[in-house]
Short mmCIF file of C-alpha atoms in Angstrom, two decimals:
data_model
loop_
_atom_site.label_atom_id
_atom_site.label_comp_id
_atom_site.label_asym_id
_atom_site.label_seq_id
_atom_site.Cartn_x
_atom_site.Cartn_y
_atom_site.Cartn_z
CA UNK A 1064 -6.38 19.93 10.65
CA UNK A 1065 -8.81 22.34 12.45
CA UNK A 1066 -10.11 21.48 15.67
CA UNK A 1067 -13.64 22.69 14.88
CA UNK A 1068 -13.97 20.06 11.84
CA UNK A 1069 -14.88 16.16 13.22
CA UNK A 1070 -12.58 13.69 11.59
CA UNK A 1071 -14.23 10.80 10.13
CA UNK A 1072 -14.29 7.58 13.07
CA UNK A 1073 -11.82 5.24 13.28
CA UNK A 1074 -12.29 1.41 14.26
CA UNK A 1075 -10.39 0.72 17.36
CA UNK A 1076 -9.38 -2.55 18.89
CA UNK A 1077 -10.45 -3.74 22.38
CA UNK A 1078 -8.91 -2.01 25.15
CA UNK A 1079 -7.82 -5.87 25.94
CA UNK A 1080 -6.19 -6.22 22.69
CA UNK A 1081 -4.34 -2.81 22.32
CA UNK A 1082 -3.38 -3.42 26.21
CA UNK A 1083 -1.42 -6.89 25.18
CA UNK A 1084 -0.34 -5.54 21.73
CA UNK A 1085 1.60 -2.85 24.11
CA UNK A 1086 3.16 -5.03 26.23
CA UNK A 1087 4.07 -6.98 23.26
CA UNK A 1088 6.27 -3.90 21.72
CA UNK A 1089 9.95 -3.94 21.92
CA UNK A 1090 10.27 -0.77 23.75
CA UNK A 1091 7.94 -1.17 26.24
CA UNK A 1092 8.76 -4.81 27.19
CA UNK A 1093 12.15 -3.98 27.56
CA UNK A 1094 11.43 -1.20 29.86
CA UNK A 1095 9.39 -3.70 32.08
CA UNK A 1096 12.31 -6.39 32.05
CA UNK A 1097 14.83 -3.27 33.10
CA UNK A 1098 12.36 -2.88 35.49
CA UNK A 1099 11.99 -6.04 37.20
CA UNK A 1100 16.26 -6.10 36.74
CA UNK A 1101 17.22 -3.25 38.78
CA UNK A 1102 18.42 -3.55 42.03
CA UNK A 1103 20.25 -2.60 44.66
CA UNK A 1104 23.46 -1.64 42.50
CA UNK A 1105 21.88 -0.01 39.86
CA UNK A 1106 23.42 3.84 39.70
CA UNK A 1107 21.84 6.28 37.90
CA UNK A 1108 23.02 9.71 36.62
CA UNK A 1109 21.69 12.79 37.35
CA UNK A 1110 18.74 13.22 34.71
CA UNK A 1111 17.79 9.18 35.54
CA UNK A 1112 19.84 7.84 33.52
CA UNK A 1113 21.51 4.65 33.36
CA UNK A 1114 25.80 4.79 33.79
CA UNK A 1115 27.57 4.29 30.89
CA UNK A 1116 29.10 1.88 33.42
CA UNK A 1117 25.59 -0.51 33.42
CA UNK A 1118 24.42 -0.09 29.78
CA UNK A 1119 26.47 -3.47 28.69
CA UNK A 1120 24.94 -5.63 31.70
CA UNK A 1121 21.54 -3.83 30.55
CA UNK A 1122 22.05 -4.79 27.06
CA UNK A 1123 22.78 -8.35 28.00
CA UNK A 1124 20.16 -8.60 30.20
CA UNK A 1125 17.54 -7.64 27.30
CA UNK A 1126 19.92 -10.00 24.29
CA UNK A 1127 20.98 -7.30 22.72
CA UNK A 1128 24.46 -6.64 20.95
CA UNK A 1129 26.31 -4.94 18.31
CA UNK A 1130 26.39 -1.35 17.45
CA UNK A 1131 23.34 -0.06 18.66
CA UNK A 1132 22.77 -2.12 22.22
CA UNK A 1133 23.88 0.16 24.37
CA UNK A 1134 21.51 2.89 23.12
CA UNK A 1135 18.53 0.72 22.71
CA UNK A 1136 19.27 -0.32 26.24
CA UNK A 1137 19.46 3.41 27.26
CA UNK A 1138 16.19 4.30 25.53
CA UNK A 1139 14.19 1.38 27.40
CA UNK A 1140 15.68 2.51 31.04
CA UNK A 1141 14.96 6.10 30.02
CA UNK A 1142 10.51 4.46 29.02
CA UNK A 1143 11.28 2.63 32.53
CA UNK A 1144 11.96 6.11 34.44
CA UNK A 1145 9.61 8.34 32.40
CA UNK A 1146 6.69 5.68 32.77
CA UNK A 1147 6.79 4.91 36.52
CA UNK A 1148 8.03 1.65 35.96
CA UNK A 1149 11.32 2.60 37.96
CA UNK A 1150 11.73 5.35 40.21
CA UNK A 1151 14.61 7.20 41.81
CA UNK A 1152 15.19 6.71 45.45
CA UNK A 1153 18.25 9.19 45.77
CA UNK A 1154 19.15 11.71 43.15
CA UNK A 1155 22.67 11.63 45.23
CA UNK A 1156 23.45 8.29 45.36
CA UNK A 1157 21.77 7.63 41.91
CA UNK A 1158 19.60 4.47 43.39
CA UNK A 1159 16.71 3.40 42.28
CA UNK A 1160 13.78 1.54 42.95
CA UNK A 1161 10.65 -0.56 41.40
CA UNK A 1162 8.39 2.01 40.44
CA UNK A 1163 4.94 1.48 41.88
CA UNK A 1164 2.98 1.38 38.28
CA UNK A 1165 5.67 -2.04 37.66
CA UNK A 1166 2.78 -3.87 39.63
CA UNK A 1167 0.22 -2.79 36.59
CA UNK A 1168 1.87 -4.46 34.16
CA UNK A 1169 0.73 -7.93 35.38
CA UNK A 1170 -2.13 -7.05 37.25
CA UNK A 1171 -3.47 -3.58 36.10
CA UNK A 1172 -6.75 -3.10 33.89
CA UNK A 1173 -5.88 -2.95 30.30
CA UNK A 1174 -6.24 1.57 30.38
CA UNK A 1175 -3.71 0.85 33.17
CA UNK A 1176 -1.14 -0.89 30.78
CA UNK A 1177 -2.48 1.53 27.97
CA UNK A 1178 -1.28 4.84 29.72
CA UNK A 1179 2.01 3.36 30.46
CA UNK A 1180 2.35 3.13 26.88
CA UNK A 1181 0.90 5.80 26.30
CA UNK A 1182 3.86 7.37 28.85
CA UNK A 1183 6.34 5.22 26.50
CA UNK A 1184 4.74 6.87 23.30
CA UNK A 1185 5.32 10.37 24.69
CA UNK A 1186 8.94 9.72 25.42
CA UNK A 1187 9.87 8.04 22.12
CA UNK A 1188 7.79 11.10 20.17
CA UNK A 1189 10.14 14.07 22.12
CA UNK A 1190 13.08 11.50 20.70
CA UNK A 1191 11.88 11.83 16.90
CA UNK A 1192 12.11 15.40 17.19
CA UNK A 1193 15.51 15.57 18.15
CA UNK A 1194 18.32 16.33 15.61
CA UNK A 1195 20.56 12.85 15.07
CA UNK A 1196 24.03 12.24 16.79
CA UNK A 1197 25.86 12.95 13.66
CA UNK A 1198 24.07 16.21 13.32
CA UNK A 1199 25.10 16.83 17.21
CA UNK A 1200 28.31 16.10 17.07
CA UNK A 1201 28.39 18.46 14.12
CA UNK A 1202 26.95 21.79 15.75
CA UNK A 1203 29.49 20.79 18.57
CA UNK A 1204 32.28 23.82 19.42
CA UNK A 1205 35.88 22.59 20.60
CA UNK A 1206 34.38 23.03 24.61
CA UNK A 1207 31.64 20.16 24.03
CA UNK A 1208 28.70 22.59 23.99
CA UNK A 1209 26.30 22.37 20.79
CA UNK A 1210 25.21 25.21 18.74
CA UNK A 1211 22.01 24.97 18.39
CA UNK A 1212 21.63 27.77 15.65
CA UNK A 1213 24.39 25.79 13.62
CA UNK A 1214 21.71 23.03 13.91
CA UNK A 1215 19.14 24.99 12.11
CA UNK A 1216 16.86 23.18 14.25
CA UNK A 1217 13.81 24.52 16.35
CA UNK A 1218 12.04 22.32 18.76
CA UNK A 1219 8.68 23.31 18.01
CA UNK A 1220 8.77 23.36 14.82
CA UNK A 1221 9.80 19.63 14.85
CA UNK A 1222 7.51 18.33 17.33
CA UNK A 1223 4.75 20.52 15.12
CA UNK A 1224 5.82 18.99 11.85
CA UNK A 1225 5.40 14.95 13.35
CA UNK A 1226 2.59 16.25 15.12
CA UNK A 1227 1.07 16.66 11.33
CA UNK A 1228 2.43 14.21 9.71
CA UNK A 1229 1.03 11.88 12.08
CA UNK A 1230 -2.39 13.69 12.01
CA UNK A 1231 -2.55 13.25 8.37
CA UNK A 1232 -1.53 9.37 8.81
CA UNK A 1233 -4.56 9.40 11.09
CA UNK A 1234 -7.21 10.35 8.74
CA UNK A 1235 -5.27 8.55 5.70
CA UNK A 1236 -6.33 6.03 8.02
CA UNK A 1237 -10.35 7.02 9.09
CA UNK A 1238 -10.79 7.14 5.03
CA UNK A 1239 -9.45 4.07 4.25
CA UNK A 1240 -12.45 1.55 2.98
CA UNK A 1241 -10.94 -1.22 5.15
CA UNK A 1242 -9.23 -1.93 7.66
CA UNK A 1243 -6.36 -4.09 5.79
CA UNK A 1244 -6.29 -0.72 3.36
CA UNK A 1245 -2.48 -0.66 2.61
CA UNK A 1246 0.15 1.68 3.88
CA UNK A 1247 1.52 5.18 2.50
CA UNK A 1248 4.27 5.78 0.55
CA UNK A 1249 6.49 8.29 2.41
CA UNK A 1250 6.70 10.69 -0.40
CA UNK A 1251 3.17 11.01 -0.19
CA UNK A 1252 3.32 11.44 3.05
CA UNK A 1253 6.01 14.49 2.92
CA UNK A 1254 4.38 15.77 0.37
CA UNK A 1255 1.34 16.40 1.76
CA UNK A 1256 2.68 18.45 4.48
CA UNK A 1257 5.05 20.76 2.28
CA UNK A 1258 3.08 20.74 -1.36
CA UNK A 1259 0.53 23.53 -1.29
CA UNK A 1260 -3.40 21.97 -1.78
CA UNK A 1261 -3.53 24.94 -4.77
CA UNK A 1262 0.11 24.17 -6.54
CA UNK A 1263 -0.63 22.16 -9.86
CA UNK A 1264 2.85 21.06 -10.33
CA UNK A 1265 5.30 21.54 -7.68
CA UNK A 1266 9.01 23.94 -8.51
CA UNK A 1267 12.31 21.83 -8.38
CA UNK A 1268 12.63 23.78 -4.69
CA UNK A 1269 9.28 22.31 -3.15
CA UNK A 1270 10.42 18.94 -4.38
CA UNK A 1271 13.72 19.37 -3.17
CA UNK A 1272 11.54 20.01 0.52
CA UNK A 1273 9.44 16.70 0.09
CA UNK A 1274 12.55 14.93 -0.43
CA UNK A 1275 14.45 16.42 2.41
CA UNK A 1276 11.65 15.90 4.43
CA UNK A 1277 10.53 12.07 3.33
CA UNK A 1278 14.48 11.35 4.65
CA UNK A 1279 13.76 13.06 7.96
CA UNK A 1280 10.77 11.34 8.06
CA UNK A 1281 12.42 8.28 7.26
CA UNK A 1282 14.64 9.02 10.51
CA UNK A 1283 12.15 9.50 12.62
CA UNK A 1284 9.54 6.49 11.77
CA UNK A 1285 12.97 4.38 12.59
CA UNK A 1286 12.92 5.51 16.21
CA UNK A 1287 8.81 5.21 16.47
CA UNK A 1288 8.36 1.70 15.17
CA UNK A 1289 9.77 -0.13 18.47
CA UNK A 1290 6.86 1.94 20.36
CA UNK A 1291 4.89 0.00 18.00
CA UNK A 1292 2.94 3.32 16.37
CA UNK A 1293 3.64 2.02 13.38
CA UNK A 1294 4.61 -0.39 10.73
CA UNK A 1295 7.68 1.16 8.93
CA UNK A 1296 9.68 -0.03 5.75
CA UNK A 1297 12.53 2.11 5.63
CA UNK A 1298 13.94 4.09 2.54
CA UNK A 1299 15.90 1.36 0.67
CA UNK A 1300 19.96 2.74 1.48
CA UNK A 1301 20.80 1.90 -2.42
CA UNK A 1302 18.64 5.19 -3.02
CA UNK A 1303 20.93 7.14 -0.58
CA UNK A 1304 23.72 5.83 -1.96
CA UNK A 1305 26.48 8.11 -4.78
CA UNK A 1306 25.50 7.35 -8.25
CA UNK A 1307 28.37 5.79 -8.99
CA UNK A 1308 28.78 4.15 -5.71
CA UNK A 1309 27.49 0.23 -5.88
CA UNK A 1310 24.98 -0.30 -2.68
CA UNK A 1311 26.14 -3.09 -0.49
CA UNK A 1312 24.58 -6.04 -1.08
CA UNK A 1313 23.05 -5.02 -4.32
CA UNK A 1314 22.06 -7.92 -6.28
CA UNK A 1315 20.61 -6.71 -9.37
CA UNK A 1316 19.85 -3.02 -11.01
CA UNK A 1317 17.89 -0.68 -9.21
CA UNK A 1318 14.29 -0.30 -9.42
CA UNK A 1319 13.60 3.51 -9.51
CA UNK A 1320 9.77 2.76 -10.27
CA UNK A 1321 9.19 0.54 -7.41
CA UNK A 1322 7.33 3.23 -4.64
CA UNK A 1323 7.94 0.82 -1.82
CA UNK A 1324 11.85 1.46 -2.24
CA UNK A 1325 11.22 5.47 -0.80
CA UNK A 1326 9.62 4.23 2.13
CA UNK A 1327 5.75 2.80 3.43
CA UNK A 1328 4.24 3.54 6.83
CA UNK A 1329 0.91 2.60 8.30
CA UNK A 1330 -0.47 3.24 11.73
CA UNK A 1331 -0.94 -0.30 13.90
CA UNK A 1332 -4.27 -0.84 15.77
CA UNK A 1333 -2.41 0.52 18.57
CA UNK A 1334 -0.93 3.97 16.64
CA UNK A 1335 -4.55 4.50 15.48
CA UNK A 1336 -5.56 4.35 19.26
CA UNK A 1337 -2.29 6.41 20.53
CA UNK A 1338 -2.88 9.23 17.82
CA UNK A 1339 -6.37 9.43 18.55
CA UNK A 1340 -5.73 9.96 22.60
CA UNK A 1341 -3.39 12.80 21.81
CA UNK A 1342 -6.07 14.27 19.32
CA UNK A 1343 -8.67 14.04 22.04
CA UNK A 1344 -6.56 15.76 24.73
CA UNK A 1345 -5.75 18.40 22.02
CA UNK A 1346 -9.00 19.34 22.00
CA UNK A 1347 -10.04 17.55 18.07
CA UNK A 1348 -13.15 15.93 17.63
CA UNK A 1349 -11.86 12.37 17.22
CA UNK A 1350 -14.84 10.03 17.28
CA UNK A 1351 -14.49 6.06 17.41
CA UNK A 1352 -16.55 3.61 15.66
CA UNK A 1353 -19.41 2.72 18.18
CA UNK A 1354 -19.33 5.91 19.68
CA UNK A 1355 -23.35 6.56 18.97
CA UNK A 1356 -24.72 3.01 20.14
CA UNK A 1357 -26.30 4.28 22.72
CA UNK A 1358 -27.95 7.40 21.07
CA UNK A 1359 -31.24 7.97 19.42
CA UNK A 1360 -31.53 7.66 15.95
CA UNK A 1361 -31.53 11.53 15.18
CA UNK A 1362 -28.12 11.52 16.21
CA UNK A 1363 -26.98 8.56 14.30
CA UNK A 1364 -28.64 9.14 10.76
CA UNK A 1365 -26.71 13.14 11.25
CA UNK A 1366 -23.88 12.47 12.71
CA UNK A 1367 -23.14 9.23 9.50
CA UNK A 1368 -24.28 11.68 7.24
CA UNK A 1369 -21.07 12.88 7.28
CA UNK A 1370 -19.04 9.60 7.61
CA UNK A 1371 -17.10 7.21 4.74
CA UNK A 1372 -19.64 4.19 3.50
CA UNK A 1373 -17.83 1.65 5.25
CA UNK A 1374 -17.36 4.05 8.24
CA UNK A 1375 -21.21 4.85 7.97
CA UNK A 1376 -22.10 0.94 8.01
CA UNK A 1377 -19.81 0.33 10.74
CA UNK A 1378 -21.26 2.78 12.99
CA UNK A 1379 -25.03 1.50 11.96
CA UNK A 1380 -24.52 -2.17 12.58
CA UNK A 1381 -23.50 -1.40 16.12
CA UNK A 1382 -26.19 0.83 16.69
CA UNK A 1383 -28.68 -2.08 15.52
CA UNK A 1384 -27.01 -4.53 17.31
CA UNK A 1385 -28.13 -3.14 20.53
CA UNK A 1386 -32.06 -2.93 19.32
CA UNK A 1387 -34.58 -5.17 18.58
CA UNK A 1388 -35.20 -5.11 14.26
CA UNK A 1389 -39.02 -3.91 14.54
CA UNK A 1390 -38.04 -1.05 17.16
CA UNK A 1391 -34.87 0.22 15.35
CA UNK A 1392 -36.67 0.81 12.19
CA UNK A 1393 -39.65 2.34 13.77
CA UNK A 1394 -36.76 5.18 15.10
CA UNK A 1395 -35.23 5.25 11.89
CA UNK A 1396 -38.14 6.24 10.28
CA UNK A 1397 -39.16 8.64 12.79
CA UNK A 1398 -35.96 10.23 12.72
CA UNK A 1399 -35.49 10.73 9.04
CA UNK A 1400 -38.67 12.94 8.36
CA UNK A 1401 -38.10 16.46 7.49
CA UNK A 1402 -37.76 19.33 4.79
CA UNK A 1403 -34.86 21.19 6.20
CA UNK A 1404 -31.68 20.91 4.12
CA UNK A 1405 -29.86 17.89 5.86
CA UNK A 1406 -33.21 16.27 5.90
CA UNK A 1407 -32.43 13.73 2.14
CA UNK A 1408 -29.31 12.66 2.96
CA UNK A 1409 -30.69 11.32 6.43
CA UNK A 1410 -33.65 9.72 4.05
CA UNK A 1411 -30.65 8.06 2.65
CA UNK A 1412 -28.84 7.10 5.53
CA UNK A 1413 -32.02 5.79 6.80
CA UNK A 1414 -32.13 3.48 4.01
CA UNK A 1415 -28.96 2.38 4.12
CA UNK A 1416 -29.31 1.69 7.48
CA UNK A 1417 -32.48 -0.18 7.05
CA UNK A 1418 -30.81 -2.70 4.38
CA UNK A 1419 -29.21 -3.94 7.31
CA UNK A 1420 -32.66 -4.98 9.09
CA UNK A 1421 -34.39 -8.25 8.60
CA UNK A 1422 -37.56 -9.20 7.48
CA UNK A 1423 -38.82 -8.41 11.20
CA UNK A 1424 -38.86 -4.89 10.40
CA UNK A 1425 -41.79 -4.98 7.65
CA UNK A 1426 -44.54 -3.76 10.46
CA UNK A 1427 -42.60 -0.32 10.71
CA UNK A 1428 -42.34 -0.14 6.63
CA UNK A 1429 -46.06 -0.87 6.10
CA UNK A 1430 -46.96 1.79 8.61
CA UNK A 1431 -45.62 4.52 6.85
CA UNK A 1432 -46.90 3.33 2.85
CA UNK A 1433 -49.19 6.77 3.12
CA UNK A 1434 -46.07 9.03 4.32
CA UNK A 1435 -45.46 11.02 1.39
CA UNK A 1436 -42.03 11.43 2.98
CA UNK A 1437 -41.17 7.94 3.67
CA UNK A 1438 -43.87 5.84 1.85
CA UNK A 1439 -41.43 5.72 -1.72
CA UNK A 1440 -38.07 4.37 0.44
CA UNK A 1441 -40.71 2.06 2.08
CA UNK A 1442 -42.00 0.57 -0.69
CA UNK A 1443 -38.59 -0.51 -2.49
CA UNK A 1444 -37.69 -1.49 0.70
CA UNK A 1445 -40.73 -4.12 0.71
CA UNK A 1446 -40.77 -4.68 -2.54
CA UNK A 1447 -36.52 -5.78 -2.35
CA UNK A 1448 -37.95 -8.28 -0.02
CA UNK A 1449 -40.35 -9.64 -1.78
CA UNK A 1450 -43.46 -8.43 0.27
CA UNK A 1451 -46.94 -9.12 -1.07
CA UNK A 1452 -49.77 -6.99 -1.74
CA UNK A 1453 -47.77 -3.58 -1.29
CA UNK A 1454 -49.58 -1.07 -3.36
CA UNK A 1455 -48.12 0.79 -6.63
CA UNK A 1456 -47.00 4.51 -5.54
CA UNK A 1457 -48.55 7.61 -7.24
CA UNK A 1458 -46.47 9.23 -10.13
CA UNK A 1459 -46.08 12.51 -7.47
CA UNK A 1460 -44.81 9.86 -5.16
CA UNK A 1461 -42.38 8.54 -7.90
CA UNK A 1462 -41.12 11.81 -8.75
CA UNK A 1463 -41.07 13.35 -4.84
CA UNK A 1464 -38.61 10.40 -4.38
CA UNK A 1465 -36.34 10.84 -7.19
CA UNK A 1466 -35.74 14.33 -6.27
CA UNK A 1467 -35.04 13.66 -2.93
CA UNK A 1468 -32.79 10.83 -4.01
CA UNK A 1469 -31.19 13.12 -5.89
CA UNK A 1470 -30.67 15.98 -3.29
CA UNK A 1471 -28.78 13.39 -1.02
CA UNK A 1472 -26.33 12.08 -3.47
CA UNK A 1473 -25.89 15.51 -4.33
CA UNK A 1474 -25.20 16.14 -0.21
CA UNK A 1475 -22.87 13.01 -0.07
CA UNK A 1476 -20.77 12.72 -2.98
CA UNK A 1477 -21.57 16.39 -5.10
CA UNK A 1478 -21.07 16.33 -8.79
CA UNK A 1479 -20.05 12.75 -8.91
CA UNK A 1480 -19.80 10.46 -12.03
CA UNK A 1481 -22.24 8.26 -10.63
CA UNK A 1482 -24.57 11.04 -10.13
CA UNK A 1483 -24.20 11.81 -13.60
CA UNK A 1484 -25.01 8.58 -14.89
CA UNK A 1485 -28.29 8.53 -13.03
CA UNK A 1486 -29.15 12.22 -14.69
CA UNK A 1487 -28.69 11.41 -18.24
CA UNK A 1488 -30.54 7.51 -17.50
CA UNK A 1489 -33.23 10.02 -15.81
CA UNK A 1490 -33.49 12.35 -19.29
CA UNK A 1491 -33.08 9.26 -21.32
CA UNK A 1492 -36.42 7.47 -19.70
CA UNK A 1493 -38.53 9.99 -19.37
CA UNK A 1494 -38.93 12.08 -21.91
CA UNK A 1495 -40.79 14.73 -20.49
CA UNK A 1496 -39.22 14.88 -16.74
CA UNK A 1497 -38.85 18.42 -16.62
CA UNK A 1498 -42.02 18.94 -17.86
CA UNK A 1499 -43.89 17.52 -14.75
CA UNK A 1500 -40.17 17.30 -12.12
CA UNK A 1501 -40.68 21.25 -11.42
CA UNK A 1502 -43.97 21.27 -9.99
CA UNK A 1503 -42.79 18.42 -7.11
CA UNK A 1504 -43.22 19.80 -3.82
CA UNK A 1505 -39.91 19.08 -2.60
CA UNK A 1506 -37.99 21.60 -0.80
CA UNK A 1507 -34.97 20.73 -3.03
CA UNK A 1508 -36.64 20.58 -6.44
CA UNK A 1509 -34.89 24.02 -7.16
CA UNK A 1510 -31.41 22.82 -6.18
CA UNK A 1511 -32.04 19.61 -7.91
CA UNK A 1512 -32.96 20.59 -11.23
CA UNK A 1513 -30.11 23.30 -11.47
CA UNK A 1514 -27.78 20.32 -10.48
CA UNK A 1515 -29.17 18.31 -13.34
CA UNK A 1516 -28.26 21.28 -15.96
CA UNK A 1517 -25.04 21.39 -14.87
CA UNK A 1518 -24.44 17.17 -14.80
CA UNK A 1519 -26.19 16.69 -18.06
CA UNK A 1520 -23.83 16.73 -21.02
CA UNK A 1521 -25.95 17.36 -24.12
CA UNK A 1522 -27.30 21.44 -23.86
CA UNK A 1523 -30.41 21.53 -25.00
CA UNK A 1524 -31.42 18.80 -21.91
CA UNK A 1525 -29.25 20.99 -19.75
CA UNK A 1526 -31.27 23.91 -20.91
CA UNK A 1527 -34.74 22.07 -20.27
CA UNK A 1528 -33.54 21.38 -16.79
CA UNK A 1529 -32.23 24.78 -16.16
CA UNK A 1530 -35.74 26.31 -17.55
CA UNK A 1531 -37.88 23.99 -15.51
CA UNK A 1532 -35.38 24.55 -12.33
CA UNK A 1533 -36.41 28.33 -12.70
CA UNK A 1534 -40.23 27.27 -12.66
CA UNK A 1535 -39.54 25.45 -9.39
CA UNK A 1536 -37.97 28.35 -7.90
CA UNK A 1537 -40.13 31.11 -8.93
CA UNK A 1538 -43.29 28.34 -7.52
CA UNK A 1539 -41.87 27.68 -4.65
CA UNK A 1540 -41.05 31.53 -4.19
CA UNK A 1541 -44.95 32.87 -5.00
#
């Protein structure tokens, strides 16, 4: 992702919400117990950590047992020290002490409890990029030390790698059309950070890549889920399994069809507003759903221009919600006049925007009948409603707005299907379109026209509408 381009917004959850969602994840409320248990005779080891002596009364003291309790227990003292929530009173003597940001977790604001776990989400991310104990012990030599080259393993390359794989998980996310939109399958995922954008179909070695990666992946979403970034459903083992090794527990024959087997992820509420913190302080353009309330109505019709439909109404309704009907579509209108190139799709945006107004708004639409701008949109928007006595517009009115209708769909979505559809219904209707669609004075007519020889599948319409584009051009030219 470039850091010049805006991603699309993203809905985010109260701070209120996302603050007790993070106390509610396993990491970070075990931290905050290990926190409040600490005492007197807790002994840490040089780097903060807890003794190997103290990890099984730690473990206890957050329930947990079997294999992996003494690590989990580890990983929350190690979010305890990193956060603040414990601090180290003598590097010496290894004692420790409440930390003083313990005290926020019951009675801090909620962007107090949300940059503790943001702290926690920092800690557990430097983890994921970390090669696993098997792969340690490994590179180990017979004096203990590891060889790092025998790792093949380079730090920032990791932590560059999750940083885009998480990026791309984040606007996966800002394009979804809902927020219950489902999650990604992890190949997909790989693959869209090792499959070039301009390789058709990928060489036995890239796939070999995408499935190396989708298992490191599948590593590293295990170690991020108890931070609560995301929801994970882990590679199924059978698939990792010999071919002629029977799975444990396997129950039936194997499913090699079913997706969901190699692995789903989705960013939480909370992993949407993590990611998007670390975007902002990396200097992206990151916006949030809500972000333009409080600006004028230039800023909103540009700025959704660019923004998914459901995105685009999202962003509207809040806007409206903070101005009286009558008033918000008197700025609307205002704000979508123009004849530079941006200036249709705002038209559009501006009626979008205004579908979402009620019948207290008609004032503001009557006032502008006469705009030869704005007097077409105005009219279907009264006459959608119902209105009386609003007067039939002029064939150059008619025409004006189906170019500039046109010119935004052509700004929005390019050389869509649906756009397509509403060419050839265009040709069908009106037999002689071209004839009288080149003299419009529309800035766009041009642009338009060629767009309509290029959409329009039978040549000798294509040809009418390239011949007629030329007459706009060479008009608007002398």
């Amino acid at each position: 992702m470039s850091d010049s381009s805006p991603l699309p917004p993203v809905r985010l959850h109260s701070e209120a919400e996302l603050a007790r969602d993070a106390l509610a994840t396993p990491l970070l409320s075990r931290a905050v117990r290990l926190a409040r248990w600490a005492g007197p005779e807790t002994r840490v080891g040089a780097g903060g950590e807890l003794v190997d002596e103290q990890l099984p009364a730690a473990a206890a003291q957050l329930g947990l047992d079997g294999d992996d309790a003494a690590a989990c227990a580890s990983e929350a003292w190690r979010v305890a020290v990193d956060t603040g929530l414990v601090e180290v009173v003598d590097e010496e003597e290894g004692t420790v002490t409440a930390g003083a940001d313990l005290g926020l977790v019951l009675s801090g604001a909620p962007q107090d409890v949300l940059a503790l776990w943001l702290g926690a989400l920092e800690t557990v991310l430097a983890d994921a990029s970390v090669p696993d104990l098997e792969d340690l012990v490994d590179a180990m030599d017979e004096g203990g030390t590891v060889d790092f080259s025998a790792l093949d393993w380079d730090p920032e390359a990791e932590a560059e790698f999750l940083d885009g794989v998480l990026g791309n998980l984040y606007l996966l996310t800002a394009r979804a059309e809902g927020p219950d939109e489902g999650p990604v399958p992890l190949p997909a995922l790989a693959a869209s950070m090792i499959v070039p954008d301009d390789m058709g179909q990928p060489t036995d070695d890239v796939l070999e890549q995408v499935s190396d990666a989708m298992m490191r992946l599948d590593d590293q979403f295990r170690v991020l889920e108890p931070v609560g970034l995301v929801d994970f459903q882990p590679v199924d083992e059978a698939l990792m399994a010999d071919a002629d090794e029977e799975p444990a527990g396997a129950a039936g024959p194997v499913d090699d069809t079913d997706v969901t087997r190699y692995g789903m992820v989705r960013l939480t509420p909370l992993g949407v507003y993590g990611i998007r913190a670390r975007l902002l302080e990396a200097g992206f353009a990151a916006p949030a759903v809500g972000d333009l309330a409080d600006k004028g109505a230039d800023v909103l019709l540009d700025s959704t221009s660019t923004f998914p439909p459901t995105a685009a109404q999202a962003e509207t309704e809040q806007w409206l919600a903070r101005r009286e009907p009558l008033a918000a579509a008197r700025e609307l209108l205002a704000a979508a006049r123009g004849a530079d190139a941006g200036a249709p799709l705002r038209r559009l945006r501006c009626q979008q925007a205004l579908s979402l107004v009620g019948p207290e708004a008609a004032p503001a639409l009557r006032e502008v009948l006469d705009d030869p701008e704005l007097g077409g949109l105005a009219r279907v928007w009264l006459a959608e409603r119902g209105v009386a006595d609003v007067p039939a517009p002029s064939e150059e009115m008619v025409f004006w707005l189906t170019v500039d209708t046109i010119a935004a769909q052509l700004a929005a979505e390019g050389n869509s299907e649906e756009l397509r559809a509403l060419v050839e219904g265009l040709a069908a209707q009106h037999g002689s379109f071209f004839a009288a669609a080149w003299r419009v004075n529309h800035p766009a007519t041009p642009d338009v026209l060629e767009a309509m020889g290029r959409l329009h599948p039978d040549k000798k319409v294509a040809k009418e509408a390239r011949k007629a584009a030329f007459k706009a051009r060479s008009q608007q030219q002398g």
